[in-house]
Structure formats: structure tokens, C-alpha cells
PDB file of C-alpha atoms in Angstrom:
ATOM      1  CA  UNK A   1       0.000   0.000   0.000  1.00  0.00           C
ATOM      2  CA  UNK A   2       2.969   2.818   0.825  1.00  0.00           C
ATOM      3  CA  UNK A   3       4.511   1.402  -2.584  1.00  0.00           C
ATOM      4  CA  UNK A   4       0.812   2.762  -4.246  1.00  0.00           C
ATOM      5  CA  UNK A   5       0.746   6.096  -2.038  1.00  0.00           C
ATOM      6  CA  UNK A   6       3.976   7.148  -3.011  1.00  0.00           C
ATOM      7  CA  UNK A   7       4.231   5.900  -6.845  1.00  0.00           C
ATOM      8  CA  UNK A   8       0.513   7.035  -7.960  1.00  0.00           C
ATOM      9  CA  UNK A   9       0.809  10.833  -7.703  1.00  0.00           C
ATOM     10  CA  UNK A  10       3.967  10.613 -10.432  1.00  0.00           C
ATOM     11  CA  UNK A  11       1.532   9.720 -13.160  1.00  0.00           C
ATOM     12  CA  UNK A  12      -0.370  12.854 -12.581  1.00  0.00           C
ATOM     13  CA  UNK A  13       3.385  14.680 -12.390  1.00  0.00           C
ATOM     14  CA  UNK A  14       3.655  13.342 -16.210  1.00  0.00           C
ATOM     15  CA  UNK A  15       0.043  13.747 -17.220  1.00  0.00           C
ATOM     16  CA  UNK A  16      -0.218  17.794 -16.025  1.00  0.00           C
ATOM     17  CA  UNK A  17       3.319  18.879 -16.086  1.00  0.00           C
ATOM     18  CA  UNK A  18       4.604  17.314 -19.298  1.00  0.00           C
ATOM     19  CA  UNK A  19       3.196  20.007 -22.087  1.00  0.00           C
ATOM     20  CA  UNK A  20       4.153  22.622 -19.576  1.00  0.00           C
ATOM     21  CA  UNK A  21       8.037  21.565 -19.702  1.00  0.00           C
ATOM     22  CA  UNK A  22       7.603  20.825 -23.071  1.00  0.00           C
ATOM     23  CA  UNK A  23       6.790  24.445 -23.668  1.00  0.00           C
ATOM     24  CA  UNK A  24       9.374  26.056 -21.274  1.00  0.00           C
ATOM     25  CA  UNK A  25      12.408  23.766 -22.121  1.00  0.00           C
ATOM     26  CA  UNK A  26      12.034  24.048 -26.045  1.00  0.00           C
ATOM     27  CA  UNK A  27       9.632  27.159 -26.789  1.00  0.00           C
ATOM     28  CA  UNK A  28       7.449  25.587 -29.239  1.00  0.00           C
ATOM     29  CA  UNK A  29       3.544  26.513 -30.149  1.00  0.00           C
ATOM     30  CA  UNK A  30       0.902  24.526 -28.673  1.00  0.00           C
ATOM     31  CA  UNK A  31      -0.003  22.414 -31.295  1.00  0.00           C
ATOM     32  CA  UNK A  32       3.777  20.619 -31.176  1.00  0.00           C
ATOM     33  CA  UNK A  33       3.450  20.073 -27.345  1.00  0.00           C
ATOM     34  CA  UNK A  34       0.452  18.047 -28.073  1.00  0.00           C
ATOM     35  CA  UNK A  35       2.047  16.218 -30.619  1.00  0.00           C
ATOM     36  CA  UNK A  36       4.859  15.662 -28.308  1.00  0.00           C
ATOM     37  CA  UNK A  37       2.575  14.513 -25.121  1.00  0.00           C
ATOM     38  CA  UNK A  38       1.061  11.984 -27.448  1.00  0.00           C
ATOM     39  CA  UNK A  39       4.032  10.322 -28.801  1.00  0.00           C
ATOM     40  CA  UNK A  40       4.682  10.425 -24.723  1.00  0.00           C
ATOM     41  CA  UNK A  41       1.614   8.624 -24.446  1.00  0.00           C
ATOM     42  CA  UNK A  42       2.294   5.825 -27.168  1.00  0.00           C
ATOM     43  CA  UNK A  43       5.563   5.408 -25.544  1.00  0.00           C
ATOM     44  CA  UNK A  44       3.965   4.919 -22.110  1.00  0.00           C
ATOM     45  CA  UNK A  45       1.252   2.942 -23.196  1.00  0.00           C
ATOM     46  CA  UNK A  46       2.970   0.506 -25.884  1.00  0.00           C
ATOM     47  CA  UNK A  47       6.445   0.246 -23.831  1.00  0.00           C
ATOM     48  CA  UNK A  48       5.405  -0.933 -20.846  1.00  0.00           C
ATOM     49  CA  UNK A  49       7.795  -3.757 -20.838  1.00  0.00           C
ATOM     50  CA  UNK A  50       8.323  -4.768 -17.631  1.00  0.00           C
ATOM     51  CA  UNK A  51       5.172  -5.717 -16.795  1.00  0.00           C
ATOM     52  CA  UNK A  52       5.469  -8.349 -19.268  1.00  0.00           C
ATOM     53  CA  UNK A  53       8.905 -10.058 -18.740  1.00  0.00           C
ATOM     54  CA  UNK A  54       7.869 -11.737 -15.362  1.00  0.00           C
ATOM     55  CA  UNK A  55       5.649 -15.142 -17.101  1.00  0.00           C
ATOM     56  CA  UNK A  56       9.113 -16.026 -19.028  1.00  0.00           C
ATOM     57  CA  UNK A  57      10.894 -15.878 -15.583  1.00  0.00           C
ATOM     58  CA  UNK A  58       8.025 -18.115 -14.454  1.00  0.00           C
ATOM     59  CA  UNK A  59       8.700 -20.455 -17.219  1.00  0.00           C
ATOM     60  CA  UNK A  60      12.220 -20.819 -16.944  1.00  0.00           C
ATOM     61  CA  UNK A  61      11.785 -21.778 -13.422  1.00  0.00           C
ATOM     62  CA  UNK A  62      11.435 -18.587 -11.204  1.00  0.00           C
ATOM     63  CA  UNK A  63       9.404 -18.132  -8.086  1.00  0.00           C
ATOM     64  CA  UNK A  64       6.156 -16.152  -8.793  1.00  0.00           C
ATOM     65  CA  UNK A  65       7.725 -13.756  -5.751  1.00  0.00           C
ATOM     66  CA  UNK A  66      11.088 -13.499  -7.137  1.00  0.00           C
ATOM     67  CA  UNK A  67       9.995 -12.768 -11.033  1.00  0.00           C
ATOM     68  CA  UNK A  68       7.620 -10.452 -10.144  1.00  0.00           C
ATOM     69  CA  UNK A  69      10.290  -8.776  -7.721  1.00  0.00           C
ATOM     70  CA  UNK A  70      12.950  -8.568 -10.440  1.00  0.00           C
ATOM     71  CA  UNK A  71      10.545  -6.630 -12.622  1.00  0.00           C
ATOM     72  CA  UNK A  72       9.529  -4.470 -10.388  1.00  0.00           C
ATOM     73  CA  UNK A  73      12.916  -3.708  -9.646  1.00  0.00           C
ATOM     74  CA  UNK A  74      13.612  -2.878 -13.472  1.00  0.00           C
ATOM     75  CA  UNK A  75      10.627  -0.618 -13.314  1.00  0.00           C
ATOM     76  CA  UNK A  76      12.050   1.191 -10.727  1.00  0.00           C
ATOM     77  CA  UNK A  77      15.261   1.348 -12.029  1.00  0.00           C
ATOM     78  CA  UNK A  78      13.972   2.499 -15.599  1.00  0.00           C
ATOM     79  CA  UNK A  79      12.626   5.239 -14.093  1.00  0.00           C
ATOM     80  CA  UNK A  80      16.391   7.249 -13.106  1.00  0.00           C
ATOM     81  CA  UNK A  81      17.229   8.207 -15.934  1.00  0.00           C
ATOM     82  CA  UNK A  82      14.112  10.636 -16.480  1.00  0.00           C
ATOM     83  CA  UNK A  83      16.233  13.158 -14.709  1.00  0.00           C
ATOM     84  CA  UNK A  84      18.340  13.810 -17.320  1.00  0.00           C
ATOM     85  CA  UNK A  85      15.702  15.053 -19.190  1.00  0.00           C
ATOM     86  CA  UNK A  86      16.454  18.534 -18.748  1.00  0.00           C
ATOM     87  CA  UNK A  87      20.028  18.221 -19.984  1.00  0.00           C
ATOM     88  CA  UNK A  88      19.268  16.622 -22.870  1.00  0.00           C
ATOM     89  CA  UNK A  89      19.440  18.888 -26.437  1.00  0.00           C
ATOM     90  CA  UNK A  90      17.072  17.065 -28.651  1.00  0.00           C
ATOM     91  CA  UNK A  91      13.345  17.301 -28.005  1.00  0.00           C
ATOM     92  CA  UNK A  92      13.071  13.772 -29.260  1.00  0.00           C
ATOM     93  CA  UNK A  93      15.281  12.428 -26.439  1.00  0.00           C
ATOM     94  CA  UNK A  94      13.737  14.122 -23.744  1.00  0.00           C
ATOM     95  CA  UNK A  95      10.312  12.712 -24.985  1.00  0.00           C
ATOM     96  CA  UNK A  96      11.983   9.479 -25.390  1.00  0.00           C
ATOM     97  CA  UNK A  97      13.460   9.417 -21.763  1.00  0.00           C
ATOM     98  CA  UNK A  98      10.092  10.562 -20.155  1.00  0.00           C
ATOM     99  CA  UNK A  99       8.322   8.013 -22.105  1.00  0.00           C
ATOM    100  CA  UNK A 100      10.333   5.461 -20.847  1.00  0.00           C
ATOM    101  CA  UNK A 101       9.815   6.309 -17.786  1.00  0.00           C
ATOM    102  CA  UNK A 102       6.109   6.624 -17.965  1.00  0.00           C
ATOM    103  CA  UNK A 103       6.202   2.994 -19.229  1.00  0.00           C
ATOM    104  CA  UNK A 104       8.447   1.790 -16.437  1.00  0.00           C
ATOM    105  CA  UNK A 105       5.367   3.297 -14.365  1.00  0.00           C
ATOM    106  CA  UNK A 106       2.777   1.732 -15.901  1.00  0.00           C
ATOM    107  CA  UNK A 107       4.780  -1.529 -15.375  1.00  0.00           C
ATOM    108  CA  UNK A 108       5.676  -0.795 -11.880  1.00  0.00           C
ATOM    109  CA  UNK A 109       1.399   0.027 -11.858  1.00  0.00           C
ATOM    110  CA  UNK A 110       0.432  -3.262 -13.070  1.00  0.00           C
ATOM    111  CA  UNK A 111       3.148  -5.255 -11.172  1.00  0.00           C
ATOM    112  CA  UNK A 112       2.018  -3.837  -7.802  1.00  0.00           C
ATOM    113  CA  UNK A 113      -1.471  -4.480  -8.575  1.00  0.00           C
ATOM    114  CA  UNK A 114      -0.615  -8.049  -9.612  1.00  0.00           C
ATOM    115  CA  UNK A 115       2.171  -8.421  -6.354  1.00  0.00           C
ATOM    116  CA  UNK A 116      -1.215  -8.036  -3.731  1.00  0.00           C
ATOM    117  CA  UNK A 117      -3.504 -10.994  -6.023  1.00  0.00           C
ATOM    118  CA  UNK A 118      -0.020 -13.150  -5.633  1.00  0.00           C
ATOM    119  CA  UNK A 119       0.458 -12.332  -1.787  1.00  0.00           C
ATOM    120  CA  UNK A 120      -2.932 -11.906  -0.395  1.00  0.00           C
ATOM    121  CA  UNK A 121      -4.900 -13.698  -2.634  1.00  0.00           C
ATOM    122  CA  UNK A 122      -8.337 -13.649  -0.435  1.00  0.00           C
ATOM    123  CA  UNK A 123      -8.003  -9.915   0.316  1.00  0.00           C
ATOM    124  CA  UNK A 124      -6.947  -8.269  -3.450  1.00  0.00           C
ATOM    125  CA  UNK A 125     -10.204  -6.293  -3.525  1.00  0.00           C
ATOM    126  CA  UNK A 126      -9.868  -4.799   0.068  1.00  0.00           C
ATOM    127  CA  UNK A 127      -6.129  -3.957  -0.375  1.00  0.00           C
ATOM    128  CA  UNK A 128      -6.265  -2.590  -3.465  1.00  0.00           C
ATOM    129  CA  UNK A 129      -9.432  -0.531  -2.739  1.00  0.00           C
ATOM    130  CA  UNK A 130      -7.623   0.590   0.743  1.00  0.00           C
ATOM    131  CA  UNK A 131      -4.645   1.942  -1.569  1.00  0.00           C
ATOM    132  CA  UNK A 132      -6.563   3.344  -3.950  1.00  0.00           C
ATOM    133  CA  UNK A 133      -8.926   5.088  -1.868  1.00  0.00           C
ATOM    134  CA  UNK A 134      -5.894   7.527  -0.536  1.00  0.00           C
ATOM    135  CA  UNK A 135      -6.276  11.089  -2.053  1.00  0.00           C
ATOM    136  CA  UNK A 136      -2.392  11.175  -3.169  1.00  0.00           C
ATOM    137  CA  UNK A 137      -2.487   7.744  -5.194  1.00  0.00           C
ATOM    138  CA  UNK A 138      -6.175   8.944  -7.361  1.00  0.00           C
ATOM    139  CA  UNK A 139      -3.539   8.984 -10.256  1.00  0.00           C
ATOM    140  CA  UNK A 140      -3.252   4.666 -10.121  1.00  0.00           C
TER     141      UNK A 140
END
């Protein structure tokens, strides 16, 4: 549940404040930063990688608990390099690196959600609903 609190407000970070440092960092029209949060978007949404690699650890003969572990762990550590973002010179990269991350989210999201029906398998609905229910993670 503190996992949930602390990782759901980021989506809302990349959701609201995105086109905003779009605009400040590279001073292009409006039209481009939408452009530019959608191909954010597609990265987020099609990318989301990690969430996926844990079944072939399953079949290759990991633990449920230690698959699902290692993915969540390359969520988490997919997710660093979004501070560079700033730095970088091309607007491509930087939509690149926050997309990246975004995915990484969404896979930490799903993994999380996934970790509670593999450790408390009678009480999914109650813990997810109790984590969920906080007003900083609305953005899960």
C-alpha cells in the first residue's frame, strides 16, 4: 500500500506537467506540445515492458515472488534516468526518456497491482481498494 501512495501521484506529475516543460524547455507553439505529449503517451502505453517479462521468468523456473520482484525492480530502475531530461538537447530524447519512464510506471502500476492478487490472494479487492482510496495515489 505505501509502494501505491507514493508511486501514484507521479503519473499525474507526467500527465499535467509534461506540455508545460515541453513548452518552457524548447519554446514551441501549442499544437507541437500536443504532438509531443502523445508520442509520450504511445511510448507509455505501448512500452510498458516490464510488466510483461515476469511469465518467461516463471517459465524458466522462477518463483512467482522473485519474477515479479525482479521486474519491479527494473521498473524502478527504468525510471532514473528521467532526470536527465532537462540536460538533454534534442526534443526527441527528452520525450523518449520521459516516455520510458512513464512505461516503467505503468509496469511498476500493473506489477504492484498483480504483487497483492499473488500475496494476499483472499483480500486483493480490500487492499487494493484501501490503496486506492488515498487522495495522493487517485492517479493509479
Amino acid at each position: 500500500m505505501i509502494a501505491s501512495i507514493l508511486a501514484g501521484p507521479v503519473w499525474g506529475i507526467y500527465m499535467f506537467f509534461l506540455p508545460d516543460f515541453l513548452d518552457k524547455r524548447y519554446h514551441i507553439p501549442l499544437e507541437q506540445v500536443g504532438w509531443w505529449t502523445a508520442v509520450f503517451y504511445f511510448i507509455a502505453a505501448s512500452a510498458a515492458w516490464p510488466a510483461d517479462g515476469w511469465p518467461q521468468l516463471i517459465g524458466r523456473g522462477w518463483s512467482i515472488n522473485a519474477a515479479r520482484k525482479l521486474s519491479l525492480l527494473l521498473c524502478a530502475v527504468s525510471v532514473v534516468p528521467v532526470f536527465l531530461a532537462p540536460y538533454v538537447p534534442s526534443i526527441w530524447l527528452t520525450v523518449l526518456i520521459i516516455g520510458i519512464a512513464g512505461s516503467a510506471h505503468q509496469g511498476w502500476s500493473a506489477n504492484l497491482f498483480s504483487f497483492v492478487s499473488d500475496t494476499m490472494p483472499g483480500a486483493v479487492s480490500s487492499v487494493v481498494g484501501w490503496a486506492v482510496s488515498f487522495p495522493t495515489s487517485r492517479a493509479l
